[in-house]
Every structure is written in structure tokens, then in C-alpha cells.
CSV table of C-alpha atoms in Angstrom, one decimal:
chain,number,residue,atom,x,y,z
A,1,UNK,CA,-23.7,-9.0,5.5
A,2,UNK,CA,-23.1,-4.8,5.5
A,3,UNK,CA,-26.3,-2.5,4.7
A,4,UNK,CA,-26.5,-2.9,1.0
A,5,UNK,CA,-28.2,0.5,0.2
A,6,UNK,CA,-26.5,2.2,-2.3
A,7,UNK,CA,-25.7,6.0,-0.8
A,8,UNK,CA,-23.8,8.7,-3.6
A,9,UNK,CA,-20.8,9.5,-3.4
A,10,UNK,CA,-19.6,12.3,-0.8
A,11,UNK,CA,-17.2,13.2,-2.4
A,12,UNK,CA,-16.8,16.0,-5.3
A,13,UNK,CA,-13.2,14.8,-7.4
A,14,UNK,CA,-10.9,18.1,-9.1
A,15,UNK,CA,-8.4,18.4,-11.5
A,16,UNK,CA,-4.6,19.1,-10.1
A,17,UNK,CA,-2.9,22.8,-10.6
A,18,UNK,CA,-0.8,23.0,-14.2
A,19,UNK,CA,1.5,23.4,-11.9
A,20,UNK,CA,1.7,20.3,-10.4
A,21,UNK,CA,1.0,18.5,-13.4
A,22,UNK,CA,3.3,20.1,-15.2
A,23,UNK,CA,6.0,18.8,-11.9
A,24,UNK,CA,4.8,15.0,-12.7
A,25,UNK,CA,5.6,15.3,-16.3
A,26,UNK,CA,8.7,16.2,-15.9
A,27,UNK,CA,9.3,13.4,-13.4
A,28,UNK,CA,7.3,10.9,-15.1
A,29,UNK,CA,6.1,9.1,-12.0
A,30,UNK,CA,2.9,7.7,-13.1
A,31,UNK,CA,1.5,7.0,-16.7
A,32,UNK,CA,-1.6,8.7,-16.2
A,33,UNK,CA,-3.0,11.7,-15.6
A,34,UNK,CA,-4.5,13.0,-11.7
A,35,UNK,CA,-7.3,14.4,-10.2
A,36,UNK,CA,-7.8,15.1,-6.2
A,37,UNK,CA,-10.7,13.6,-3.9
A,38,UNK,CA,-13.0,14.7,-1.3
A,39,UNK,CA,-12.4,17.8,1.5
A,40,UNK,CA,-7.8,16.3,1.8
A,41,UNK,CA,-7.5,16.1,-1.9
A,42,UNK,CA,-6.1,13.1,-2.2
A,43,UNK,CA,-4.6,12.1,-5.6
A,44,UNK,CA,-5.4,9.4,-7.2
A,45,UNK,CA,-5.3,8.1,-11.1
A,46,UNK,CA,-8.3,9.7,-12.9
A,47,UNK,CA,-9.7,6.0,-13.4
A,48,UNK,CA,-10.3,6.3,-9.9
A,49,UNK,CA,-13.7,7.7,-10.4
A,50,UNK,CA,-15.1,5.1,-12.6
A,51,UNK,CA,-15.4,2.9,-9.5
A,52,UNK,CA,-15.2,5.3,-6.5
A,53,UNK,CA,-19.0,4.7,-5.4
A,54,UNK,CA,-18.6,1.4,-5.8
A,55,UNK,CA,-15.9,1.1,-3.8
A,56,UNK,CA,-17.6,3.1,-1.3
A,57,UNK,CA,-21.0,1.0,-1.1
A,58,UNK,CA,-19.2,-2.4,-2.1
A,59,UNK,CA,-21.4,-5.1,0.2
A,60,UNK,CA,-19.0,-6.2,3.2
A,61,UNK,CA,-19.3,-9.9,5.3
A,62,UNK,CA,-18.6,-9.6,9.1
A,63,UNK,CA,-16.0,-12.5,7.9
A,64,UNK,CA,-13.8,-9.9,5.8
A,65,UNK,CA,-10.5,-8.5,6.5
A,66,UNK,CA,-8.5,-6.3,5.1
A,67,UNK,CA,-5.2,-5.3,5.7
A,68,UNK,CA,-4.7,-1.1,4.5
A,69,UNK,CA,-2.0,0.9,4.7
A,70,UNK,CA,-0.1,4.3,2.9
A,71,UNK,CA,2.0,2.2,-0.2
A,72,UNK,CA,5.3,1.1,1.5
A,73,UNK,CA,4.6,1.0,5.4
A,74,UNK,CA,4.7,-2.9,5.6
A,75,UNK,CA,1.8,-4.0,3.9
A,76,UNK,CA,3.0,-6.8,2.6
A,77,UNK,CA,4.6,-8.3,5.8
A,78,UNK,CA,1.4,-7.5,7.9
A,79,UNK,CA,-0.7,-9.1,5.2
A,80,UNK,CA,1.3,-12.4,5.2
A,81,UNK,CA,0.8,-12.4,9.5
A,82,UNK,CA,-2.9,-11.9,9.0
A,83,UNK,CA,-3.2,-14.2,6.4
A,84,UNK,CA,-1.9,-17.4,8.4
A,85,UNK,CA,-3.0,-16.3,11.8
A,86,UNK,CA,-6.3,-15.9,10.4
A,87,UNK,CA,-5.8,-19.7,8.2
A,88,UNK,CA,-4.7,-21.6,11.4
A,89,UNK,CA,-0.6,-21.4,10.2
A,90,UNK,CA,-1.5,-23.2,6.4
A,91,UNK,CA,2.3,-23.0,5.2
A,92,UNK,CA,1.9,-25.1,2.4
A,93,UNK,CA,-1.0,-22.8,1.0
A,94,UNK,CA,1.2,-19.8,1.5
A,95,UNK,CA,4.4,-20.8,0.4
A,96,UNK,CA,2.8,-22.2,-2.8
A,97,UNK,CA,0.3,-19.4,-3.7
A,98,UNK,CA,1.4,-15.8,-4.3
A,99,UNK,CA,-0.4,-13.2,-2.1
A,100,UNK,CA,-2.1,-11.7,-5.2
A,101,UNK,CA,-4.2,-14.9,-5.6
A,102,UNK,CA,-4.9,-15.2,-1.6
A,103,UNK,CA,-5.6,-10.9,-1.4
A,104,UNK,CA,-8.1,-8.9,-3.8
A,105,UNK,CA,-6.0,-6.1,-3.9
A,106,UNK,CA,-9.6,-3.3,-3.8
A,107,UNK,CA,-8.4,-0.1,-6.2
A,108,UNK,CA,-5.4,-1.9,-8.3
A,109,UNK,CA,-7.6,-0.7,-11.5
A,110,UNK,CA,-6.0,2.4,-10.3
A,111,UNK,CA,-2.5,1.3,-11.6
A,112,UNK,CA,-4.1,1.6,-15.4
A,113,UNK,CA,-2.4,3.4,-17.5
A,114,UNK,CA,-5.5,6.3,-19.3
A,115,UNK,CA,-3.9,4.4,-22.7
A,116,UNK,CA,-5.7,0.8,-21.0
A,117,UNK,CA,-4.3,-2.7,-21.5
A,118,UNK,CA,-3.4,-1.7,-24.4
A,119,UNK,CA,-1.4,1.1,-23.6
A,120,UNK,CA,0.0,-0.4,-20.9
A,121,UNK,CA,1.1,-3.3,-22.6
A,122,UNK,CA,2.9,-1.0,-25.2
A,123,UNK,CA,4.7,0.6,-22.0
A,124,UNK,CA,6.1,-2.2,-20.6
A,125,UNK,CA,7.3,-3.5,-24.0
A,126,UNK,CA,9.5,0.2,-24.2
A,127,UNK,CA,10.9,-0.7,-20.8
A,128,UNK,CA,11.7,-4.1,-21.2
A,129,UNK,CA,14.3,-6.7,-23.1
A,130,UNK,CA,12.0,-9.7,-21.8
A,131,UNK,CA,8.8,-8.3,-22.1
A,132,UNK,CA,5.8,-11.1,-22.5
A,133,UNK,CA,2.6,-10.3,-23.6
A,134,UNK,CA,1.0,-13.8,-24.4
A,135,UNK,CA,2.0,-14.5,-20.5
A,136,UNK,CA,1.1,-10.7,-19.2
A,137,UNK,CA,-2.6,-11.2,-20.4
A,138,UNK,CA,-2.9,-14.3,-18.1
A,139,UNK,CA,-2.4,-11.8,-15.8
A,140,UNK,CA,-4.7,-9.0,-16.7
A,141,UNK,CA,-7.6,-10.2,-14.3
A,142,UNK,CA,-5.2,-8.4,-11.4
A,143,UNK,CA,-5.1,-5.4,-13.0
A,144,UNK,CA,-9.1,-5.4,-13.7
A,145,UNK,CA,-11.5,-3.6,-11.0
A,146,UNK,CA,-12.2,-6.4,-8.4
A,147,UNK,CA,-14.8,-4.8,-7.6
A,148,UNK,CA,-16.9,-5.9,-10.4
A,149,UNK,CA,-14.4,-8.9,-10.9
A,150,UNK,CA,-14.0,-12.0,-8.5
A,151,UNK,CA,-14.9,-10.0,-4.8
A,152,UNK,CA,-18.3,-10.6,-5.2
A,153,UNK,CA,-17.6,-14.4,-6.0
A,154,UNK,CA,-14.5,-15.6,-3.1
A,155,UNK,CA,-15.3,-17.6,-0.4
A,156,UNK,CA,-15.1,-16.6,2.8
A,157,UNK,CA,-13.2,-15.1,4.3
A,158,UNK,CA,-12.1,-12.8,2.4
A,159,UNK,CA,-8.5,-10.6,2.5
A,160,UNK,CA,-9.2,-7.3,1.0
A,161,UNK,CA,-5.6,-5.7,1.0
A,162,UNK,CA,-6.2,-1.6,-0.1
A,163,UNK,CA,-3.8,1.2,0.1
A,164,UNK,CA,-6.9,3.6,0.1
A,165,UNK,CA,-8.0,5.9,3.1
A,166,UNK,CA,-10.7,5.8,5.5
A,167,UNK,CA,-12.9,8.3,3.8
A,168,UNK,CA,-12.5,6.3,0.3
A,169,UNK,CA,-12.9,3.0,1.4
A,170,UNK,CA,-16.2,0.9,2.1
A,171,UNK,CA,-18.6,3.5,4.5
A,172,UNK,CA,-19.6,0.7,6.8
A,173,UNK,CA,-16.3,-1.4,6.9
A,174,UNK,CA,-15.8,-0.4,10.4
A,175,UNK,CA,-19.2,-1.3,11.6
A,176,UNK,CA,-18.7,-5.0,9.7
A,177,UNK,CA,-15.7,-5.9,8.7
A,178,UNK,CA,-12.0,-6.1,10.5
A,179,UNK,CA,-9.1,-3.9,9.5
A,180,UNK,CA,-5.4,-4.3,10.8
A,181,UNK,CA,-3.6,-0.9,9.4
A,182,UNK,CA,0.1,-0.4,9.5
A,183,UNK,CA,1.6,3.0,9.3
A,184,UNK,CA,5.1,4.0,9.3
A,185,UNK,CA,7.9,6.6,9.7
A,186,UNK,CA,6.4,8.8,6.3
A,187,UNK,CA,10.9,9.2,5.4
A,188,UNK,CA,11.2,5.7,5.5
A,189,UNK,CA,7.8,5.2,3.6
A,190,UNK,CA,9.7,7.6,1.3
A,191,UNK,CA,12.5,6.0,0.8
A,192,UNK,CA,11.1,2.8,0.3
A,193,UNK,CA,8.4,4.6,-2.5
A,194,UNK,CA,11.5,5.7,-4.2
A,195,UNK,CA,12.3,2.1,-5.2
A,196,UNK,CA,9.5,1.0,-5.7
A,197,UNK,CA,8.9,3.2,-7.9
A,198,UNK,CA,12.4,2.5,-10.3
A,199,UNK,CA,10.8,-1.9,-9.8
A,200,UNK,CA,8.1,-1.5,-11.8
A,201,UNK,CA,8.9,-0.2,-14.7
A,202,UNK,CA,5.6,1.0,-16.1
A,203,UNK,CA,5.8,3.6,-14.2
A,204,UNK,CA,9.8,4.9,-15.3
A,205,UNK,CA,10.7,7.1,-12.7
A,206,UNK,CA,13.5,8.5,-13.6
A,207,UNK,CA,14.3,11.2,-11.1
A,208,UNK,CA,16.5,11.4,-8.3
A,209,UNK,CA,15.6,10.3,-4.4
A,210,UNK,CA,15.4,14.6,-4.0
A,211,UNK,CA,13.3,15.2,-6.4
A,212,UNK,CA,11.3,12.3,-5.5
A,213,UNK,CA,10.9,13.3,-2.0
A,214,UNK,CA,9.8,16.7,-3.3
A,215,UNK,CA,7.0,15.4,-5.2
A,216,UNK,CA,6.3,12.8,-2.4
A,217,UNK,CA,6.6,15.6,0.5
A,218,UNK,CA,4.2,17.8,-1.8
A,219,UNK,CA,1.6,16.0,-2.1
A,220,UNK,CA,2.1,14.8,-5.7
A,221,UNK,CA,2.5,11.0,-5.2
A,222,UNK,CA,-0.9,8.4,-5.0
A,223,UNK,CA,-2.6,9.0,-2.5
A,224,UNK,CA,-1.1,11.9,-0.6
A,225,UNK,CA,-1.1,13.7,1.1
A,226,UNK,CA,-0.1,10.9,3.6
A,227,UNK,CA,-0.5,12.4,7.1
A,228,UNK,CA,-4.4,12.6,6.5
A,229,UNK,CA,-4.0,9.3,5.3
A,230,UNK,CA,-2.6,8.2,9.0
A,231,UNK,CA,-5.2,10.5,10.6
A,232,UNK,CA,-8.0,9.0,9.5
A,233,UNK,CA,-6.5,5.3,10.6
A,234,UNK,CA,-5.5,7.3,14.0
A,235,UNK,CA,-8.9,8.3,14.9
A,236,UNK,CA,-10.0,4.8,14.6
A,237,UNK,CA,-7.9,2.7,16.4
A,238,UNK,CA,-9.6,2.7,19.0
A,239,UNK,CA,-12.6,0.9,17.4
A,240,UNK,CA,-12.6,-3.1,18.2
A,241,UNK,CA,-13.0,-4.0,14.5
A,242,UNK,CA,-9.7,-1.5,13.9
A,243,UNK,CA,-5.8,-3.0,14.9
A,244,UNK,CA,-3.6,-0.3,14.6
A,245,UNK,CA,0.2,-1.7,14.0
A,246,UNK,CA,3.4,0.5,13.2
A,247,UNK,CA,6.0,-1.1,11.7
A,248,UNK,CA,8.3,0.1,13.3
A,249,UNK,CA,7.1,-2.1,16.1
A,250,UNK,CA,6.5,-5.4,14.4
A,251,UNK,CA,10.7,-4.2,13.2
A,252,UNK,CA,11.8,-4.3,17.0
A,253,UNK,CA,9.1,-7.1,18.5
A,254,UNK,CA,7.6,-9.2,16.4
A,255,UNK,CA,6.7,-11.8,19.1
A,256,UNK,CA,5.0,-9.3,20.6
A,257,UNK,CA,3.4,-7.4,17.6
A,258,UNK,CA,2.2,-11.0,16.6
A,259,UNK,CA,0.4,-12.1,19.7
A,260,UNK,CA,-1.4,-8.5,19.3
A,261,UNK,CA,-3.1,-9.6,15.7
A,262,UNK,CA,-3.3,-13.1,16.9
A,263,UNK,CA,-5.7,-11.4,20.0
A,264,UNK,CA,-7.3,-9.4,17.5
A,265,UNK,CA,-8.1,-11.9,14.9
A,266,UNK,CA,-9.5,-14.6,18.2
A,267,UNK,CA,-6.6,-16.8,17.4
A,268,UNK,CA,-3.9,-18.4,20.2
A,269,UNK,CA,-0.7,-19.5,19.2
A,270,UNK,CA,2.0,-21.6,21.9
A,271,UNK,CA,5.5,-20.7,22.1
A,272,UNK,CA,6.5,-23.3,19.1
A,273,UNK,CA,3.8,-21.7,17.1
A,274,UNK,CA,5.3,-18.2,17.5
A,275,UNK,CA,8.9,-19.3,17.1
A,276,UNK,CA,8.1,-20.6,13.7
A,277,UNK,CA,6.1,-17.6,12.5
A,278,UNK,CA,8.8,-15.1,13.5
A,279,UNK,CA,11.4,-17.5,11.5
A,280,UNK,CA,8.9,-17.5,8.0
A,281,UNK,CA,8.4,-13.6,8.3
A,282,UNK,CA,11.7,-13.0,8.8
A,283,UNK,CA,13.4,-10.4,6.4
A,284,UNK,CA,16.3,-13.0,5.5
A,285,UNK,CA,12.9,-16.0,4.6
A,286,UNK,CA,10.7,-13.5,3.1
A,287,UNK,CA,12.8,-11.9,0.2
A,288,UNK,CA,13.4,-15.4,-0.7
A,289,UNK,CA,9.3,-16.5,-0.5
A,290,UNK,CA,8.3,-16.3,-3.9
A,291,UNK,CA,4.8,-16.3,-3.1
A,292,UNK,CA,5.4,-12.4,-1.4
A,293,UNK,CA,8.1,-10.6,-3.7
A,294,UNK,CA,6.0,-10.2,-7.3
A,295,UNK,CA,9.0,-12.7,-9.3
A,296,UNK,CA,5.9,-14.1,-11.7
A,297,UNK,CA,6.2,-9.8,-12.2
A,298,UNK,CA,9.8,-9.9,-13.6
A,299,UNK,CA,9.8,-13.0,-15.1
A,300,UNK,CA,7.1,-11.0,-17.9
A,301,UNK,CA,9.6,-8.1,-18.0
A,302,UNK,CA,7.6,-5.4,-15.9
A,303,UNK,CA,10.2,-5.4,-13.2
A,304,UNK,CA,14.5,-3.7,-13.2
A,305,UNK,CA,16.6,-6.5,-13.0
A,306,UNK,CA,18.3,-3.9,-10.7
A,307,UNK,CA,15.4,-3.3,-7.4
A,308,UNK,CA,13.8,-6.3,-5.5
A,309,UNK,CA,9.7,-5.9,-4.1
A,310,UNK,CA,11.1,-7.3,-0.2
A,311,UNK,CA,14.3,-4.6,0.0
A,312,UNK,CA,16.1,-4.1,3.6
A,313,UNK,CA,13.2,-4.3,5.9
A,314,UNK,CA,14.7,-1.8,8.2
A,315,UNK,CA,14.4,1.1,10.0
A,316,UNK,CA,16.2,4.3,10.2
A,317,UNK,CA,17.2,3.5,6.7
A,318,UNK,CA,16.4,7.0,4.9
A,319,UNK,CA,18.7,8.8,7.0
A,320,UNK,CA,21.6,7.0,4.2
A,321,UNK,CA,19.4,9.3,1.6
A,322,UNK,CA,18.5,12.4,3.0
A,323,UNK,CA,21.0,15.2,3.4
A,324,UNK,CA,21.1,18.4,5.7
A,325,UNK,CA,18.2,20.4,4.5
A,326,UNK,CA,15.7,17.5,3.2
A,327,UNK,CA,16.1,16.3,7.1
A,328,UNK,CA,14.8,19.7,8.1
A,329,UNK,CA,12.9,20.1,6.2
A,330,UNK,CA,11.2,16.6,6.7
A,331,UNK,CA,11.4,17.3,10.9
A,332,UNK,CA,9.5,20.5,10.1
A,333,UNK,CA,6.7,19.1,8.3
A,334,UNK,CA,6.4,16.0,10.6
A,335,UNK,CA,6.2,18.2,13.2
A,336,UNK,CA,3.4,20.7,11.7
A,337,UNK,CA,1.3,17.8,10.5
A,338,UNK,CA,1.9,15.9,13.7
A,339,UNK,CA,1.3,19.4,16.5
A,340,UNK,CA,-2.6,18.8,16.5
A,341,UNK,CA,-2.6,14.7,17.4
A,342,UNK,CA,-1.2,12.3,19.8
A,343,UNK,CA,0.0,10.4,16.9
A,344,UNK,CA,4.0,9.8,17.5
A,345,UNK,CA,6.0,7.5,15.4
A,346,UNK,CA,8.0,5.0,17.2
A,347,UNK,CA,11.8,6.3,17.5
A,348,UNK,CA,14.2,4.6,15.1
A,349,UNK,CA,17.1,5.6,17.1
């Protein structure tokens, strides 16, 4: 167990500007109010403030395994890979138990609107033709806080997913537990995130991709600024309890990435086991795997009919979405944010 002495929360919360609030409300990206937190100004929903200190002081176990990322960076893919390696390739359980049951989502409570569960239900029913309130109520446990819910009673090893940056995670995480962080080219993240906001109907995003890019690049999407998020993890990449991965490397050479994760977790795979895991994790099979693609949410009317959780799984797909102005803007944004660091995203050419 880690040091369980409770420490005061070290960061201040402050309001977003009226201009930022107006822009967000105009595009209706998320149905709740935002605050910024800490010196980096990470954008969080107002409800995060209620549990921020509990997360920061979360008692950890040495057997805990965290999978973290800025969202839409390959988190689900990495979660499945990590879980299977740590669970001795138990494909039967992996295929029969939804990933959202195998992992605790640390800040899932942030996704509940300011109106609470009742307001959340109302928003879903307005956005969906086939909303099933009774079935949805059975899933409310996933919308609550794992800090005050199931996390403390989960058997070891606990698998924990989070999109929080390093500074907002439990303070002694790398002194106690293991973490796998996955990063992806921010232009591809933006495209995937855009489709994500259109998939989950409670977000209600109705804008164009260009409008979405403006929000993302302007640090007005959840847990932006993006580069600060990635750089916090990059700075810890040499810690023995941290494994930093690039989505592009998984796409380019999945067997090599599998062995990196296996080595990190102290596991050994033979060639046949590696080939079987590659087959399980192939995008073709992943798209068909109901345990990882949130299809249970579709049955409750939460997902848009014309969007999918697991999409193309490709790298460099941003080129199909960016016009010349956006391309130049993105290149300057990336260059400005990486100029004082040795962080570089793998080429997708």
C-alpha cells in the first residue's frame, strides 16, 4: 500500500472566461459547466472539484495497473492489451466481460451533467428515440465515483483507466503502482474526439469539424491543454513504473509493442501467443468485439446511429479533415509546443 496520509489539495480551481463560456455554449460541446484547475489550467467539469482531493489522496496498491492517456489516443486498445497480458491471456473472460467492468474509470463521474442523474436521463431521452430508462438505471454505477464506490473493494490486481494528466492523478502513483501512458498525434486525436462527441448523444455537439478543431486547439475541450497533458507523462517516461507508448508505434509494429508491454509487466510470450494476441487486437477483430466497443450503451439509446466507438484505427487520417489553413495552424501549434522538449510524435507518412 502507498502512503495513506491525507494531504491538502495543492491546486486552485478558477472559472473560465465569459468568452470561452459563450463559445462552448454556442457549440454545445458538453452539458455541464467548466472550471480550470492548477497552473496548467486543465479544463474540468465543475463536479470534478468534489472528488479531486480524494483522487489525489487515493490509497494505492503495488499491484495496481493504470492505463492513462489524453482521450482518443488509443486508450481502449491499450487497456485490452494490458489486461490480457496481466491476466495470463484469459480471452474467454476478455470476450465475455465488458472492458468498462474490468477497469475502474477514475473520473467517470465528471461525465454526469450539472443537472445530476435526473438531468442526464432527461438529456438522453430527448436525444434518443429508443431510450430505455429502466435499463439505464442499472448502469448508473458506472456514472458514479469509483473513489467512493467499487474501487476500494475491488480485488487485486486493480485495473484503473484515467484521462487525467499526471499532476491530477494520485500523488504517489509512480512510487507505488504501474502506469502505461499512450500518446497520439494531436491531429488524429482531434478527428477521433470529434467523432466521439457525435457518438455519445448526451454531449449534443452539432458543430463542424473545423469548429471542433477550434475548441480543441484553443484548450476548450475536456482536460486540455493537450500538450501539457502529454508532456507531463513524457517527463516521467524513464521512471521504472512508467511505460510511455505512442499509438503510431502500436499501429506500425504491434508485435514489438506487445513485447514492450509484456516486459514492463514481467510477462513472457512465445511466438504463437504473440500472434494470437495480435489477431485479437487487430482493428478488424476489435471493431467486432462487443466487450470493448460500448455497444451496451447503444442499446440504451446513448449512441448515435451513424457513429462507432472503435473507428478506423489508422494513423494520419487527419489529412482527410484538415484544410490548408488548419494544416498550417496545426503545424505551428505542434512546433511551438515541442520546441523546448525532445518529445516528437512518430511519422505517419
